Coordinates of C-alpha atoms in Angstrom, one line a residue:
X1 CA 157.0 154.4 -30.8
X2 CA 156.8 157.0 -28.0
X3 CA 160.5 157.0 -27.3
X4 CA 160.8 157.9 -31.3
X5 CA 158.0 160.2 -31.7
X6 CA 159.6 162.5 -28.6
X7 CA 163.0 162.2 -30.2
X8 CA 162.0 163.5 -33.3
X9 CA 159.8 166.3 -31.9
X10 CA 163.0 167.1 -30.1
X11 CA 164.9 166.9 -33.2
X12 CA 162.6 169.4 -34.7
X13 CA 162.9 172.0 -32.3
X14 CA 166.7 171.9 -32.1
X15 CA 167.1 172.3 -35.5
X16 CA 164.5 175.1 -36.2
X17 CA 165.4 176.9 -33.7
X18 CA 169.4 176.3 -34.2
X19 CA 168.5 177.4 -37.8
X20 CA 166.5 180.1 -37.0
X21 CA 168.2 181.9 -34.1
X22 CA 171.9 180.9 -35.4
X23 CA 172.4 180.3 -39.3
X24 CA 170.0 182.5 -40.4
X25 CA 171.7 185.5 -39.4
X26 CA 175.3 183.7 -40.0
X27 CA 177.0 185.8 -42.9
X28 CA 179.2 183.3 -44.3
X29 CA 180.0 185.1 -47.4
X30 CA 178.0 185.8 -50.8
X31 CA 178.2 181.8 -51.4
X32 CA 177.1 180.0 -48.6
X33 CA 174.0 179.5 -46.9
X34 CA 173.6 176.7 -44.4
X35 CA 170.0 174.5 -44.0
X36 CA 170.8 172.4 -41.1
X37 CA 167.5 172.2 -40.5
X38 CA 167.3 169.9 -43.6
X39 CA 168.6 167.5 -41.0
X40 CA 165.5 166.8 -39.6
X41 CA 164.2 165.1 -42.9
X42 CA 167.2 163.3 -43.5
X43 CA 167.4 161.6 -39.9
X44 CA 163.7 160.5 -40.4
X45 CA 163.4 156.9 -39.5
X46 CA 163.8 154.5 -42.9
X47 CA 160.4 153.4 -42.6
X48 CA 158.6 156.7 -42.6
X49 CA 155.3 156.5 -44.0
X50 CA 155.9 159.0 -47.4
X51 CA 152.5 160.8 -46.5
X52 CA 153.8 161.7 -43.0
X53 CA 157.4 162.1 -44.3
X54 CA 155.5 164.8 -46.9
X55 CA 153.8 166.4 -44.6
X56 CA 156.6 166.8 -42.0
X57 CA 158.9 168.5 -44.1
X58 CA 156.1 170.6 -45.4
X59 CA 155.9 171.9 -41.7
X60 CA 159.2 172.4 -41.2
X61 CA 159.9 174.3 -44.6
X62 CA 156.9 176.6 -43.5
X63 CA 158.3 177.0 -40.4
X64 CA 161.5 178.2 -41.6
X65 CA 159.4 180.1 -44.5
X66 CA 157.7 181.9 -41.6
X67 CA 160.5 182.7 -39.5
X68 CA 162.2 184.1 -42.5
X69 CA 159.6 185.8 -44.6
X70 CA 160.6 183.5 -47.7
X71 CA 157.0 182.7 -48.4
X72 CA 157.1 179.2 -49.4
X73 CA 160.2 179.1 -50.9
X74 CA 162.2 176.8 -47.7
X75 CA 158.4 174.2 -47.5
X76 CA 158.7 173.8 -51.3
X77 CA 162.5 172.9 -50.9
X78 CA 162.2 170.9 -48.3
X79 CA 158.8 168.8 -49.4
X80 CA 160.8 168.4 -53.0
X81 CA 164.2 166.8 -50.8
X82 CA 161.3 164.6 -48.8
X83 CA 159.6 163.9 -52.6
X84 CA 163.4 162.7 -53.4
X85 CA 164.4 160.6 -50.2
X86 CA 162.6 157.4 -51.0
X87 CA 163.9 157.7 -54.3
X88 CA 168.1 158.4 -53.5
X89 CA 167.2 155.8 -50.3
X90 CA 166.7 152.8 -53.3
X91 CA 169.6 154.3 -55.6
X92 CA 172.1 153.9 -52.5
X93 CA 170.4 150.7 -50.5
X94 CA 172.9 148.4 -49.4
X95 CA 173.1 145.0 -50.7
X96 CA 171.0 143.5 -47.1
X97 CA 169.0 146.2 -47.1
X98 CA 167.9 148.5 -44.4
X99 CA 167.1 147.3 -40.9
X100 CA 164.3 149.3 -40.5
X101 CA 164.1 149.8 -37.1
X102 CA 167.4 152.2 -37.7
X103 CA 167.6 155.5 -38.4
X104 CA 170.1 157.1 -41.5
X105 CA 172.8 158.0 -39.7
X106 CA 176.5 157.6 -39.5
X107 CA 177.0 155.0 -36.5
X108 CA 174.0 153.0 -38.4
X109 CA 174.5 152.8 -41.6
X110 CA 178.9 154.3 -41.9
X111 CA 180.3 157.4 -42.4
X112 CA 180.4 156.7 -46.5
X113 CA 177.0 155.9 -46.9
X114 CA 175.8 158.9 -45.2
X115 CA 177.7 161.4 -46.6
X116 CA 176.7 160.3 -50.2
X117 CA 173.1 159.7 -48.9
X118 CA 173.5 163.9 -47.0
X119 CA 175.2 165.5 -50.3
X120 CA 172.6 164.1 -52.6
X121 CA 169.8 164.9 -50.9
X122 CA 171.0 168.1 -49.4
X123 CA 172.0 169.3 -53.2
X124 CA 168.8 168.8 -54.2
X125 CA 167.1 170.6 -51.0
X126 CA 169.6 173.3 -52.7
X127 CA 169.3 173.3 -56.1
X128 CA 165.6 173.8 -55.3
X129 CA 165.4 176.6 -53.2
X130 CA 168.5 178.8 -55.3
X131 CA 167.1 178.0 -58.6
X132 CA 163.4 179.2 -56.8
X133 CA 165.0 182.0 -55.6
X134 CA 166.9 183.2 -58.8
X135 CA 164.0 182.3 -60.9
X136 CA 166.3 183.0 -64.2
X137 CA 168.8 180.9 -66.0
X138 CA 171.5 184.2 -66.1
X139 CA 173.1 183.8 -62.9
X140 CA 173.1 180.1 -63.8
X141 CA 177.0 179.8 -62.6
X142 CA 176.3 182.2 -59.8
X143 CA 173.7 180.1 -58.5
X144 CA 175.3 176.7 -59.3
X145 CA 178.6 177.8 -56.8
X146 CA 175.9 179.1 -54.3
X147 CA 174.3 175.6 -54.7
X148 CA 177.7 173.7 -54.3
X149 CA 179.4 175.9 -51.4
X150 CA 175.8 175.4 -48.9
X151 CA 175.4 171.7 -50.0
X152 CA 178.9 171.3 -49.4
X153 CA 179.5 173.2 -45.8
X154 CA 175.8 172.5 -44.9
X155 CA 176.6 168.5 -45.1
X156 CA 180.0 169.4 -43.2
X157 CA 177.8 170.5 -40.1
X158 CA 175.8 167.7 -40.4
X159 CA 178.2 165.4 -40.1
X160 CA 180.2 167.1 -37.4
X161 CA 176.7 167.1 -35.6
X162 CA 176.5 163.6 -35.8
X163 CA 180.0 162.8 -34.6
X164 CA 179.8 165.0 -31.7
X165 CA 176.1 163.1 -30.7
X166 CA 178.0 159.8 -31.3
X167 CA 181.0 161.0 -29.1
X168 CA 178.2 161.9 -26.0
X169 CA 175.7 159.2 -26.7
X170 CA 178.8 156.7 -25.7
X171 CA 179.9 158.5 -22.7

């Protein structure tokens, strides 16, 4: 529990602050913009409680939200991805189920798994915060290739993150 608890916490930091002092101010043209912090509610433990699993992605999105005067706009995002985990979690299960002393990540659960688990979640962590953001159905196309280019390159880091950890972990 306390070995857990301290990696998460760790977890959290790394990725605000890698989002905050990095890909925040990463131009990576008009297209793409990259949420790794979205990572910290993916790698959640499987059996997150959904009120703490709510509420921690609600403080990370305000975190982000405060660091980058968006006022609510990355905590809504997030908490809606965190409203949708459980959900995409059942849709994807595999037939034993999960062992749920594991966490969802590639040298658990595979490298398949996680990337379909990472682009669902992730486009809808997207999807929320550009159509938010837009507010209008006129730059529909606009923001759909804004949605599909972040979800896209932002699950790319992800998984290059994981594979690097994986690679060090081992040593």
């Amino acid at each position: 529990m306390g070995n857990n608890f301290v990696r998460n916490l760790l977890r959290f930091i790394l990725l605000a602050g890698l989002q905050v002092v990095l890909f925040n101010n990463m131009q990576v043209g008009t297209f793409v913009n990259i949420f790794i912090y979205t990572g910290f509610v993916l790698f959640l433990p499987f059996e997150t409680p959904r009120a703490l699993l709510l509420i921690l992605a609600l403080v990370m999105g305000l975190v982000m939200d405060m660091f980058s005067n968006t006022g609510g706009l990355h905590a809504a995002a997030l908490v809606f991805m965190a409203v949708c985990r459980p959900g995409v979690l059942r849709i994807i299960e595999p037939r034993d189920g999960y062992d749920s002393s594991s966490e969802p990540t590639i040298a658990a659960m595979g490298l398949g798994w996680f990337v379909t688990y990472a682009l669902l979640l992730v486009f809808l962590h997207c999807f929320a915060c550009f159509f938010l953001e837009a507010f209008r159905m006129s730059e529909f196309f606009f923001t759909f290739g804004k949605i599909i280019l972040s979800t896209f390159v932002t699950v790319l880091l992800l998984i290059t993150a994981q594979l690097i950890t994986a690679g060090q972990r081992e040593k």
